[in-house]
Short mmCIF file of N, CA and C in Angstrom, two decimals:
data_model
loop_
_atom_site.label_atom_id
_atom_site.label_comp_id
_atom_site.label_asym_id
_atom_site.label_seq_id
_atom_site.Cartn_x
_atom_site.Cartn_y
_atom_site.Cartn_z
N MET A 1 0.91 -1.24 0.00
CA MET A 1 0.02 -0.05 0.02
C MET A 1 0.92 1.23 -0.18
N ALA A 2 1.99 1.22 0.81
CA ALA A 2 2.84 2.31 0.90
C ALA A 2 3.62 2.67 -0.46
N THR A 3 3.79 1.62 -1.22
CA THR A 3 4.54 1.84 -2.50
C THR A 3 3.52 2.45 -3.57
N SER A 4 2.25 2.17 -3.50
CA SER A 4 1.44 2.63 -4.69
C SER A 4 1.00 4.05 -4.43
N THR A 5 0.89 4.54 -3.15
CA THR A 5 0.52 5.84 -2.72
C THR A 5 1.52 6.71 -2.92
N ARG A 6 1.36 7.89 -3.79
CA ARG A 6 2.42 9.04 -3.86
C ARG A 6 2.22 9.84 -2.69
N LEU A 7 3.31 10.48 -2.18
CA LEU A 7 3.24 11.54 -1.29
C LEU A 7 4.37 12.65 -1.54
N ASN A 8 4.10 13.86 -1.08
CA ASN A 8 4.97 14.86 -1.10
C ASN A 8 5.52 15.06 -2.54
N GLY A 9 6.80 14.95 -2.66
CA GLY A 9 7.58 15.25 -3.94
C GLY A 9 7.31 14.28 -5.11
N GLN A 10 6.68 13.12 -4.67
CA GLN A 10 6.36 12.06 -5.69
C GLN A 10 5.16 12.53 -6.50
N ILE A 11 4.48 13.41 -6.13
CA ILE A 11 3.18 13.79 -6.95
C ILE A 11 3.69 14.35 -8.13
N ARG A 12 3.18 13.98 -9.35
CA ARG A 12 3.77 14.30 -10.59
C ARG A 12 2.78 15.45 -11.34
N ALA A 13 1.39 15.39 -10.81
CA ALA A 13 0.55 16.34 -11.53
C ALA A 13 0.84 17.77 -11.27
N PRO A 14 0.76 18.58 -12.38
CA PRO A 14 1.03 19.78 -12.06
C PRO A 14 0.14 20.70 -11.19
N GLU A 15 -1.25 20.27 -11.23
CA GLU A 15 -2.34 20.89 -10.50
C GLU A 15 -3.10 19.80 -9.66
N VAL A 16 -3.43 20.01 -8.61
CA VAL A 16 -4.06 19.07 -7.66
C VAL A 16 -5.27 19.79 -6.75
N ARG A 17 -6.29 19.06 -6.47
CA ARG A 17 -7.39 19.45 -5.60
C ARG A 17 -6.79 19.06 -4.11
N VAL A 18 -6.68 20.07 -3.22
CA VAL A 18 -6.21 19.86 -1.84
C VAL A 18 -7.38 19.78 -0.80
N ILE A 19 -7.18 18.89 0.03
CA ILE A 19 -8.16 18.66 1.22
C ILE A 19 -7.30 18.76 2.48
N ASP A 20 -7.48 19.72 3.37
CA ASP A 20 -6.73 19.87 4.70
C ASP A 20 -6.90 18.56 5.50
N ALA A 21 -6.16 18.66 6.79
CA ALA A 21 -6.22 17.73 7.81
C ALA A 21 -7.77 17.49 8.32
N ASP A 22 -8.47 18.66 8.32
CA ASP A 22 -9.80 18.63 8.97
C ASP A 22 -10.92 18.08 7.97
N GLY A 23 -10.68 17.92 6.73
CA GLY A 23 -11.56 17.57 5.73
C GLY A 23 -12.00 18.57 4.91
N LYS A 24 -11.77 19.91 5.02
CA LYS A 24 -11.88 20.96 4.33
C LYS A 24 -11.33 21.09 2.85
N GLN A 25 -12.09 21.45 1.98
CA GLN A 25 -11.56 21.57 0.55
C GLN A 25 -10.87 22.91 0.51
N LEU A 26 -9.74 22.85 0.07
CA LEU A 26 -8.83 24.10 -0.03
C LEU A 26 -8.81 24.63 -1.49
N GLY A 27 -9.41 23.73 -2.50
CA GLY A 27 -9.44 24.13 -3.95
C GLY A 27 -8.31 23.49 -4.72
N VAL A 28 -8.34 23.93 -5.86
CA VAL A 28 -7.29 23.49 -6.95
C VAL A 28 -6.09 24.42 -6.78
N MET A 29 -5.01 23.94 -6.78
CA MET A 29 -3.58 24.59 -6.69
C MET A 29 -2.54 23.81 -7.29
N SER A 30 -1.47 24.60 -7.41
CA SER A 30 -0.34 23.70 -8.15
C SER A 30 0.33 22.77 -6.92
N SER A 31 0.89 21.65 -7.43
CA SER A 31 1.38 20.56 -6.58
C SER A 31 2.54 21.22 -5.60
N ARG A 32 3.31 22.14 -6.36
CA ARG A 32 4.32 22.79 -5.29
C ARG A 32 3.89 23.59 -4.21
N GLU A 33 2.68 24.23 -4.48
CA GLU A 33 2.05 25.09 -3.64
C GLU A 33 1.31 24.35 -2.53
N ALA A 34 0.83 23.13 -2.82
CA ALA A 34 0.15 22.44 -1.80
C ALA A 34 1.13 21.70 -1.08
N TYR A 35 2.47 21.25 -1.78
CA TYR A 35 3.36 20.54 -0.92
C TYR A 35 4.00 21.46 0.13
N GLN A 36 4.20 22.77 -0.26
CA GLN A 36 4.58 23.94 0.63
C GLN A 36 3.60 24.14 1.72
N LEU A 37 2.34 24.04 1.48
CA LEU A 37 1.36 24.02 2.46
C LEU A 37 1.41 23.08 3.55
N ALA A 38 1.62 21.78 3.02
CA ALA A 38 1.71 20.67 3.90
C ALA A 38 2.92 20.81 4.72
N GLN A 39 4.08 21.22 4.25
CA GLN A 39 5.35 21.37 5.01
C GLN A 39 5.16 22.48 5.99
N ASP A 40 4.39 23.55 5.76
CA ASP A 40 4.15 24.69 6.68
C ASP A 40 3.40 24.04 8.06
N GLN A 41 2.55 23.16 7.86
CA GLN A 41 1.78 22.55 8.91
C GLN A 41 2.55 21.29 9.40
N GLU A 42 3.64 20.93 8.98
CA GLU A 42 4.60 19.87 9.33
C GLU A 42 3.90 18.57 9.14
N LEU A 43 3.02 18.36 7.97
CA LEU A 43 2.29 17.19 7.70
C LEU A 43 2.86 16.77 6.15
N ASP A 44 2.19 15.77 5.86
CA ASP A 44 2.51 15.15 4.31
C ASP A 44 1.48 15.42 3.36
N LEU A 45 1.81 15.51 2.07
CA LEU A 45 0.71 15.75 1.01
C LEU A 45 0.70 14.39 0.50
N VAL A 46 -0.64 13.76 0.43
CA VAL A 46 -0.76 12.42 0.25
C VAL A 46 -1.78 12.42 -1.06
N GLU A 47 -1.37 11.60 -2.10
CA GLU A 47 -2.38 11.60 -3.21
C GLU A 47 -3.31 10.37 -2.93
N ILE A 48 -4.78 11.01 -2.71
CA ILE A 48 -5.69 10.00 -2.37
C ILE A 48 -6.35 9.39 -3.55
N SER A 49 -6.67 10.29 -4.50
CA SER A 49 -7.28 9.74 -5.76
C SER A 49 -6.48 10.17 -6.99
N PRO A 50 -5.57 9.37 -7.51
CA PRO A 50 -4.62 9.83 -8.59
C PRO A 50 -5.43 9.86 -10.04
N ASN A 51 -6.51 9.30 -9.99
CA ASN A 51 -7.19 9.10 -11.37
C ASN A 51 -8.23 10.21 -11.61
N ALA A 52 -8.39 10.98 -10.55
CA ALA A 52 -9.30 12.07 -10.67
C ALA A 52 -8.78 13.28 -11.56
N LYS A 53 -9.74 14.25 -12.08
CA LYS A 53 -8.96 15.34 -12.75
C LYS A 53 -9.39 16.50 -12.12
N PRO A 54 -8.67 17.29 -11.58
CA PRO A 54 -7.20 16.93 -11.12
C PRO A 54 -7.22 15.98 -9.99
N PRO A 55 -5.90 15.43 -9.89
CA PRO A 55 -5.87 14.38 -8.81
C PRO A 55 -6.16 15.03 -7.28
N VAL A 56 -6.64 14.20 -6.54
CA VAL A 56 -7.04 14.64 -5.18
C VAL A 56 -5.92 14.27 -4.19
N CYS A 57 -5.59 15.28 -3.50
CA CYS A 57 -4.50 15.18 -2.47
C CYS A 57 -4.95 15.58 -1.15
N LYS A 58 -4.66 14.95 -0.01
CA LYS A 58 -4.87 15.25 1.38
C LYS A 58 -3.68 15.70 2.15
N ILE A 59 -3.89 16.51 2.91
CA ILE A 59 -2.73 17.03 3.91
C ILE A 59 -2.99 16.34 5.16
N VAL A 60 -2.18 15.26 5.49
CA VAL A 60 -2.43 14.47 6.64
C VAL A 60 -0.95 13.96 7.18
N ASP A 61 -0.93 13.30 8.37
CA ASP A 61 0.25 12.76 8.82
C ASP A 61 0.30 11.30 8.12
N TRP A 62 1.38 11.13 7.44
CA TRP A 62 1.42 9.99 6.60
C TRP A 62 1.42 8.66 7.32
N GLY A 63 2.22 8.68 8.58
CA GLY A 63 2.27 7.50 9.29
C GLY A 63 0.82 7.10 9.95
N LYS A 64 0.11 8.14 10.39
CA LYS A 64 -1.24 7.84 10.95
C LYS A 64 -2.21 7.38 9.78
N TYR A 65 -2.20 8.10 8.72
CA TYR A 65 -2.98 7.74 7.62
C TYR A 65 -2.81 6.37 7.11
N ASN A 66 -1.40 6.08 6.97
CA ASN A 66 -1.19 4.65 6.46
C ASN A 66 -1.60 3.52 7.58
N TYR A 67 -1.34 3.78 8.85
CA TYR A 67 -1.68 2.94 9.85
C TYR A 67 -3.33 2.60 9.71
N GLN A 68 -4.15 3.75 9.62
CA GLN A 68 -5.63 3.65 9.79
C GLN A 68 -6.01 2.90 8.43
N LYS A 69 -5.59 3.16 7.14
CA LYS A 69 -5.71 2.49 5.99
C LYS A 69 -5.51 1.02 6.25
N THR A 70 -4.35 0.50 6.83
CA THR A 70 -3.88 -0.81 6.95
C THR A 70 -4.94 -1.55 7.84
N LYS A 71 -5.29 -0.86 8.85
CA LYS A 71 -6.31 -1.44 9.89
C LYS A 71 -7.74 -1.52 9.36
N GLN A 72 -8.07 -0.62 8.44
CA GLN A 72 -9.34 -0.75 7.86
C GLN A 72 -9.34 -2.04 6.90
N ALA A 73 -8.34 -2.13 6.27
CA ALA A 73 -8.11 -3.49 5.21
C ALA A 73 -8.09 -4.65 5.99
N GLN A 74 -7.43 -4.67 7.10
CA GLN A 74 -7.41 -5.92 8.04
C GLN A 74 -8.92 -6.11 8.52
N LYS A 75 -9.58 -5.16 8.81
CA LYS A 75 -10.96 -5.29 9.44
C LYS A 75 -11.89 -5.97 8.31
N ASN A 76 -11.61 -5.39 7.00
CA ASN A 76 -12.55 -5.62 5.74
C ASN A 76 -12.35 -7.17 5.63
N ARG A 77 -11.05 -7.62 5.63
CA ARG A 77 -10.66 -9.10 5.48
C ARG A 77 -11.24 -9.91 6.32
N LYS A 78 -11.17 -9.40 7.62
CA LYS A 78 -11.80 -10.34 8.72
C LYS A 78 -13.19 -10.45 8.69
N ALA A 79 -13.87 -9.33 8.18
CA ALA A 79 -15.38 -9.36 8.14
C ALA A 79 -15.68 -10.36 6.83
N SER A 80 -15.02 -10.28 5.73
CA SER A 80 -15.42 -11.06 4.68
C SER A 80 -15.00 -12.63 5.02
N LYS A 81 -13.98 -12.80 5.80
CA LYS A 81 -13.60 -14.19 6.14
C LYS A 81 -14.74 -14.84 6.94
N ALA A 82 -15.38 -14.09 7.74
CA ALA A 82 -16.34 -14.61 8.75
C ALA A 82 -17.69 -14.99 7.96
N LEU A 83 -17.82 -14.50 6.64
CA LEU A 83 -18.94 -14.72 5.95
C LEU A 83 -18.81 -16.26 5.05
N ASP A 84 -17.78 -16.70 5.45
CA ASP A 84 -17.49 -18.17 4.60
C ASP A 84 -18.64 -19.07 4.91
N MET A 85 -18.91 -19.98 3.97
CA MET A 85 -19.92 -21.01 4.13
C MET A 85 -18.98 -22.22 4.32
N LYS A 86 -19.24 -23.03 5.22
CA LYS A 86 -18.62 -24.36 5.38
C LYS A 86 -19.68 -25.31 4.99
N GLN A 87 -19.10 -26.59 4.57
CA GLN A 87 -19.92 -27.56 3.97
C GLN A 87 -19.67 -28.75 4.70
N MET A 88 -20.59 -29.68 5.00
CA MET A 88 -20.49 -30.98 5.51
C MET A 88 -21.27 -31.98 4.77
N ARG A 89 -20.58 -33.11 4.38
CA ARG A 89 -21.23 -34.14 3.59
C ARG A 89 -21.67 -35.28 4.40
N PHE A 90 -22.90 -35.83 4.02
CA PHE A 90 -23.16 -37.16 4.72
C PHE A 90 -23.74 -38.04 3.64
N GLY A 91 -23.39 -39.24 3.95
CA GLY A 91 -24.00 -40.42 2.98
C GLY A 91 -25.27 -40.69 3.42
N LEU A 92 -25.89 -41.40 2.79
CA LEU A 92 -27.31 -41.85 3.09
C LEU A 92 -27.27 -42.83 4.12
N LYS A 93 -26.41 -43.64 4.10
CA LYS A 93 -26.11 -44.84 4.98
C LYS A 93 -25.24 -44.52 6.30
N ILE A 94 -25.24 -43.32 6.72
CA ILE A 94 -24.23 -42.87 7.80
C ILE A 94 -24.80 -43.44 9.23
N GLY A 95 -23.74 -43.92 9.88
CA GLY A 95 -24.04 -44.49 11.04
C GLY A 95 -24.39 -43.49 12.19
N ASP A 96 -24.93 -43.91 13.34
CA ASP A 96 -25.32 -42.90 14.41
C ASP A 96 -24.19 -42.29 14.95
N HIS A 97 -22.92 -42.92 15.16
CA HIS A 97 -21.88 -42.41 15.73
C HIS A 97 -21.13 -41.43 14.68
N ASP A 98 -21.19 -41.95 13.40
CA ASP A 98 -20.50 -40.99 12.42
C ASP A 98 -21.25 -39.70 12.47
N LEU A 99 -22.56 -39.82 12.46
CA LEU A 99 -23.52 -38.58 12.38
C LEU A 99 -23.29 -37.72 13.52
N ALA A 100 -23.07 -38.45 14.81
CA ALA A 100 -22.58 -37.52 15.96
C ALA A 100 -21.42 -36.62 15.71
N VAL A 101 -20.49 -37.39 15.19
CA VAL A 101 -19.09 -36.70 15.19
C VAL A 101 -19.36 -35.55 14.12
N LYS A 102 -20.04 -35.69 13.15
CA LYS A 102 -20.13 -34.71 12.04
C LYS A 102 -21.11 -33.64 12.78
N MET A 103 -22.13 -33.95 13.38
CA MET A 103 -22.91 -32.96 14.00
C MET A 103 -22.04 -32.04 14.93
N LYS A 104 -21.16 -32.60 15.76
CA LYS A 104 -20.49 -31.85 16.54
C LYS A 104 -19.49 -30.86 15.73
N LYS A 105 -18.95 -31.33 14.69
CA LYS A 105 -18.10 -30.47 13.87
C LYS A 105 -19.03 -29.37 13.17
N VAL A 106 -20.15 -29.60 12.89
CA VAL A 106 -21.21 -28.69 12.43
C VAL A 106 -21.52 -27.46 13.58
N THR A 107 -21.53 -28.09 14.85
CA THR A 107 -21.86 -27.14 15.95
C THR A 107 -20.67 -26.31 15.89
N GLY A 108 -19.43 -26.68 15.93
CA GLY A 108 -18.31 -25.83 15.95
C GLY A 108 -18.28 -24.73 14.97
N PHE A 109 -18.66 -25.05 13.79
CA PHE A 109 -18.82 -24.14 12.60
C PHE A 109 -19.79 -23.08 12.96
N LEU A 110 -21.03 -23.43 13.56
CA LEU A 110 -22.03 -22.52 13.78
C LEU A 110 -21.70 -21.59 15.05
N GLU A 111 -21.08 -22.17 15.91
CA GLU A 111 -20.58 -21.32 17.07
C GLU A 111 -19.53 -20.35 16.60
N ALA A 112 -18.81 -20.45 15.58
CA ALA A 112 -17.66 -19.72 15.03
C ALA A 112 -18.49 -18.56 14.08
N GLY A 113 -19.68 -18.79 13.95
CA GLY A 113 -20.41 -17.67 13.06
C GLY A 113 -20.65 -18.06 11.77
N HIS A 114 -20.19 -19.28 11.27
CA HIS A 114 -20.31 -19.52 9.89
C HIS A 114 -21.61 -20.17 9.53
N LYS A 115 -22.17 -20.00 8.37
CA LYS A 115 -23.27 -20.70 7.80
C LYS A 115 -22.69 -22.17 7.38
N VAL A 116 -23.56 -23.18 7.63
CA VAL A 116 -23.20 -24.38 6.87
C VAL A 116 -24.06 -24.93 5.95
N LYS A 117 -23.48 -25.48 4.97
CA LYS A 117 -24.22 -26.22 3.94
C LYS A 117 -24.15 -27.70 4.10
N ILE A 118 -25.25 -28.33 4.46
CA ILE A 118 -25.13 -29.81 4.61
C ILE A 118 -25.69 -30.39 3.44
N THR A 119 -24.86 -31.22 2.92
CA THR A 119 -25.15 -32.15 1.79
C THR A 119 -25.24 -33.65 2.01
N LEU A 120 -26.50 -34.22 1.58
CA LEU A 120 -26.66 -35.60 1.61
C LEU A 120 -26.39 -36.05 0.19
N PHE A 121 -25.53 -37.00 -0.06
CA PHE A 121 -25.25 -37.53 -1.39
C PHE A 121 -25.92 -38.89 -1.60
N PHE A 122 -26.54 -39.20 -2.64
CA PHE A 122 -27.07 -40.48 -2.98
C PHE A 122 -26.19 -41.23 -4.08
N ARG A 123 -25.94 -42.53 -3.82
CA ARG A 123 -25.05 -43.44 -4.57
C ARG A 123 -25.88 -44.35 -5.25
N GLY A 124 -25.79 -44.51 -6.60
CA GLY A 124 -26.43 -45.65 -7.19
C GLY A 124 -28.02 -45.66 -7.04
N ARG A 125 -28.45 -46.76 -6.59
CA ARG A 125 -29.89 -47.04 -6.44
C ARG A 125 -30.45 -46.18 -5.21
N GLU A 126 -29.68 -45.64 -4.41
CA GLU A 126 -30.11 -44.85 -3.28
C GLU A 126 -31.12 -43.63 -3.81
N LEU A 127 -30.95 -43.35 -4.86
CA LEU A 127 -31.64 -42.17 -5.49
C LEU A 127 -33.20 -42.59 -5.44
N ALA A 128 -33.48 -43.89 -5.64
CA ALA A 128 -34.85 -44.38 -5.51
C ALA A 128 -35.51 -44.12 -4.28
N HIS A 129 -34.80 -43.96 -3.17
CA HIS A 129 -35.14 -43.66 -1.73
C HIS A 129 -34.90 -42.33 -1.36
N LYS A 130 -35.51 -41.29 -2.13
CA LYS A 130 -35.30 -39.86 -1.77
C LYS A 130 -36.05 -39.62 -0.45
N ASP A 131 -37.05 -40.34 -0.03
CA ASP A 131 -37.62 -40.03 1.23
C ASP A 131 -36.84 -40.37 2.34
N ILE A 132 -35.94 -41.38 2.40
CA ILE A 132 -34.84 -41.47 3.40
C ILE A 132 -34.05 -40.36 3.62
N GLY A 133 -33.46 -39.81 2.35
CA GLY A 133 -32.80 -38.59 2.51
C GLY A 133 -33.32 -37.41 3.22
N PHE A 134 -34.54 -37.21 2.85
CA PHE A 134 -35.45 -36.08 3.32
C PHE A 134 -35.59 -36.19 4.83
N LYS A 135 -36.02 -37.44 5.35
CA LYS A 135 -36.02 -37.81 6.77
C LYS A 135 -34.72 -37.58 7.68
N LEU A 136 -33.63 -37.93 6.97
CA LEU A 136 -32.24 -37.76 7.48
C LEU A 136 -32.10 -36.34 7.61
N ALA A 137 -32.46 -35.44 6.65
CA ALA A 137 -32.24 -33.96 6.61
C ALA A 137 -33.21 -33.40 7.86
N GLU A 138 -34.42 -33.88 7.75
CA GLU A 138 -35.43 -33.50 8.97
C GLU A 138 -34.71 -33.79 10.28
N ARG A 139 -34.13 -35.11 10.45
CA ARG A 139 -33.47 -35.41 11.74
C ARG A 139 -32.26 -34.45 12.15
N VAL A 140 -31.45 -34.11 11.22
CA VAL A 140 -30.45 -33.24 11.47
C VAL A 140 -30.98 -31.82 11.85
N ILE A 141 -31.93 -31.40 11.22
CA ILE A 141 -32.56 -30.07 11.64
C ILE A 141 -33.16 -30.22 13.00
N ALA A 142 -33.95 -31.31 13.14
CA ALA A 142 -34.65 -31.29 14.53
C ALA A 142 -33.56 -31.67 15.67
N ASP A 143 -32.48 -32.30 15.44
CA ASP A 143 -31.37 -32.40 16.56
C ASP A 143 -30.84 -31.09 16.91
N PHE A 144 -30.68 -30.06 16.12
CA PHE A 144 -30.36 -28.75 16.46
C PHE A 144 -31.41 -28.03 17.11
N GLY A 145 -32.64 -28.29 16.83
CA GLY A 145 -33.74 -27.60 17.56
C GLY A 145 -33.96 -26.18 17.14
N ASP A 146 -34.12 -25.33 18.18
CA ASP A 146 -34.24 -23.94 17.91
C ASP A 146 -32.88 -23.12 17.90
N SER A 147 -31.86 -23.91 18.03
CA SER A 147 -30.63 -23.21 18.02
C SER A 147 -30.01 -22.86 16.63
N ILE A 148 -30.70 -23.27 15.64
CA ILE A 148 -30.49 -22.92 14.28
C ILE A 148 -31.58 -22.29 13.65
N VAL A 149 -31.40 -21.67 12.31
CA VAL A 149 -32.42 -21.14 11.56
C VAL A 149 -31.92 -21.77 10.00
N VAL A 150 -32.97 -22.40 9.50
CA VAL A 150 -32.65 -22.94 8.12
C VAL A 150 -32.83 -21.72 7.06
N ASP A 151 -31.68 -21.46 6.44
CA ASP A 151 -31.69 -20.35 5.39
C ASP A 151 -32.22 -20.94 4.10
N GLN A 152 -31.85 -22.14 3.83
CA GLN A 152 -32.38 -22.81 2.52
C GLN A 152 -32.88 -24.23 2.97
N ALA A 153 -34.06 -24.47 2.51
CA ALA A 153 -34.83 -25.61 3.01
C ALA A 153 -34.14 -26.58 2.18
N PRO A 154 -34.33 -27.98 2.60
CA PRO A 154 -33.69 -29.10 1.92
C PRO A 154 -34.32 -29.31 0.53
N GLN A 155 -33.51 -29.32 -0.50
CA GLN A 155 -33.89 -29.59 -1.78
C GLN A 155 -33.07 -30.52 -2.71
N LEU A 156 -33.46 -31.18 -3.62
CA LEU A 156 -32.76 -32.26 -4.29
C LEU A 156 -32.19 -31.58 -5.72
N ASN A 157 -30.87 -31.62 -5.70
CA ASN A 157 -30.16 -31.19 -6.91
C ASN A 157 -29.36 -32.31 -7.42
N GLY A 158 -29.95 -32.97 -8.43
CA GLY A 158 -29.18 -34.09 -9.13
C GLY A 158 -29.13 -35.17 -8.01
N LYS A 159 -27.97 -35.58 -7.70
CA LYS A 159 -27.75 -36.74 -6.83
C LYS A 159 -27.55 -36.28 -5.36
N GLN A 160 -27.73 -35.04 -5.04
CA GLN A 160 -27.55 -34.45 -3.89
C GLN A 160 -28.67 -33.81 -3.33
N LEU A 161 -28.80 -33.87 -1.92
CA LEU A 161 -29.97 -33.18 -1.23
C LEU A 161 -29.20 -32.19 -0.40
N SER A 162 -29.46 -31.02 -0.34
CA SER A 162 -28.75 -29.99 0.32
C SER A 162 -29.62 -28.91 1.03
N PHE A 163 -29.09 -28.35 2.03
CA PHE A 163 -29.74 -27.42 2.80
C PHE A 163 -28.73 -26.54 3.59
N VAL A 164 -29.03 -25.27 3.83
CA VAL A 164 -28.15 -24.46 4.57
C VAL A 164 -28.83 -23.89 5.78
N ILE A 165 -27.99 -24.10 7.04
CA ILE A 165 -28.33 -23.59 8.12
C ILE A 165 -27.32 -22.54 8.79
N ARG A 166 -27.77 -21.79 9.66
CA ARG A 166 -26.95 -20.94 10.43
C ARG A 166 -27.44 -20.77 11.89
N ALA A 167 -26.71 -20.23 12.90
CA ALA A 167 -26.99 -20.15 14.18
C ALA A 167 -28.17 -19.15 14.33
N SER A 168 -29.03 -19.37 15.14
CA SER A 168 -30.20 -18.48 15.52
C SER A 168 -29.57 -17.32 16.26
N ALA A 169 -30.34 -16.14 16.23
CA ALA A 169 -29.70 -14.88 16.87
C ALA A 169 -29.65 -15.00 18.27
N SER A 170 -30.44 -16.00 18.90
CA SER A 170 -30.44 -16.12 20.32
C SER A 170 -29.42 -16.99 20.68
N LYS A 171 -28.94 -17.90 19.95
CA LYS A 171 -27.84 -18.70 20.24
C LYS A 171 -26.59 -17.87 20.08
N VAL A 172 -26.44 -17.08 19.15
CA VAL A 172 -25.31 -16.10 19.05
C VAL A 172 -25.16 -15.27 20.02
N ALA A 173 -26.17 -14.85 20.70
CA ALA A 173 -26.16 -13.83 21.73
C ALA A 173 -25.69 -14.67 23.03
N LYS A 174 -26.23 -15.79 23.10
CA LYS A 174 -25.87 -16.70 24.15
C LYS A 174 -24.37 -17.01 24.23
N ILE A 175 -23.89 -17.28 23.04
CA ILE A 175 -22.29 -17.68 22.94
C ILE A 175 -21.50 -16.44 23.28
N ALA A 176 -22.01 -15.13 22.70
CA ALA A 176 -21.35 -14.02 22.97
C ALA A 176 -21.25 -13.67 24.52
N ALA A 177 -22.39 -13.87 25.16
CA ALA A 177 -22.44 -13.70 26.62
C ALA A 177 -21.51 -14.50 27.43
N GLU A 178 -21.33 -15.95 26.94
CA GLU A 178 -20.56 -16.84 27.71
C GLU A 178 -19.06 -16.37 27.58
N ALA A 179 -18.78 -15.92 26.19
CA ALA A 179 -17.39 -15.50 25.98
C ALA A 179 -16.89 -14.13 26.73
N ASP A 180 -17.98 -13.29 26.95
CA ASP A 180 -17.71 -12.18 27.85
C ASP A 180 -17.60 -12.38 29.36
N ALA A 181 -18.31 -13.35 29.70
CA ALA A 181 -18.26 -13.64 31.18
C ALA A 181 -16.93 -14.13 31.52
N GLU A 182 -16.44 -13.66 32.69
CA GLU A 182 -15.12 -14.00 33.11
C GLU A 182 -15.18 -15.41 33.90
N PRO A 183 -14.25 -16.14 33.74
CA PRO A 183 -14.37 -17.53 34.33
C PRO A 183 -13.90 -17.30 35.81
N GLU A 184 -14.71 -17.98 36.68
CA GLU A 184 -14.36 -17.82 38.04
C GLU A 184 -13.20 -18.62 38.51
N ILE A 185 -12.35 -17.96 39.34
CA ILE A 185 -11.21 -18.60 39.82
C ILE A 185 -11.09 -19.13 41.21
N PRO A 186 -11.24 -20.43 41.43
CA PRO A 186 -11.49 -20.86 42.82
C PRO A 186 -10.42 -20.46 43.66
N SER A 187 -10.88 -20.13 45.02
CA SER A 187 -9.75 -19.51 45.95
C SER A 187 -9.37 -20.76 46.68
N SER A 188 -8.04 -20.48 46.86
CA SER A 188 -7.29 -21.57 47.58
C SER A 188 -7.23 -21.20 49.00
N ASN A 189 -8.09 -21.69 50.06
CA ASN A 189 -8.09 -21.31 51.32
C ASN A 189 -7.44 -22.48 52.10
#
C-alpha cells in the first residue's frame, strides 16, 4: 500500500485538488504550492485519488493515515472471512456415531459464526429412496432444535440433497455472553 500511494515530492501532476487535515476543501492549486502548505503544517501531502481530474491530495500525517488504512483493510478482510460458508457431506447410510461426530463439527462451525451447507449424497440405487434422505435432513434439523435457522430448505439437486443452516440470533447472543463472562477462579484457602 505504501508503494502505490504517492506523497510529497512524488506527486507528478502539475495541479491538484487539496483537502486539509480537517476535511475542508482548499481548492485546486499547483502541486508545489500544496506541498509547501503541507510542509508549513509539518504534515505530508498524500495523493488520495490519482485518477481524478485534477488528482485529489490530502494534507495528513502519513504514518497515521497509513496505519488507519492498514487497519481498515484488515478489518474488511476479517469481516469477509467470517461470511465463509462451510460444507458438511453425509452419505445416506451414515451410522449414528459418524453422524454425531459430524454434527459436533457442524456445531463448531455454527458457534464460530459460519453458515453451514449440509449435503446428503445419493449413490447408485439410493436415488430411488429420496424419502430416506429427506427424513435424515429433517432429523439433522430437529437435532439442532431452535438453536439454528434454516436459510435454505432441503432440496434435491441431481444426486445431492442440500440445505443451509446458520446459528439463530438467540444462540449467537448466548455464545457472546458466555465469551464475555469472566471465568471464576477458585480461591485456595
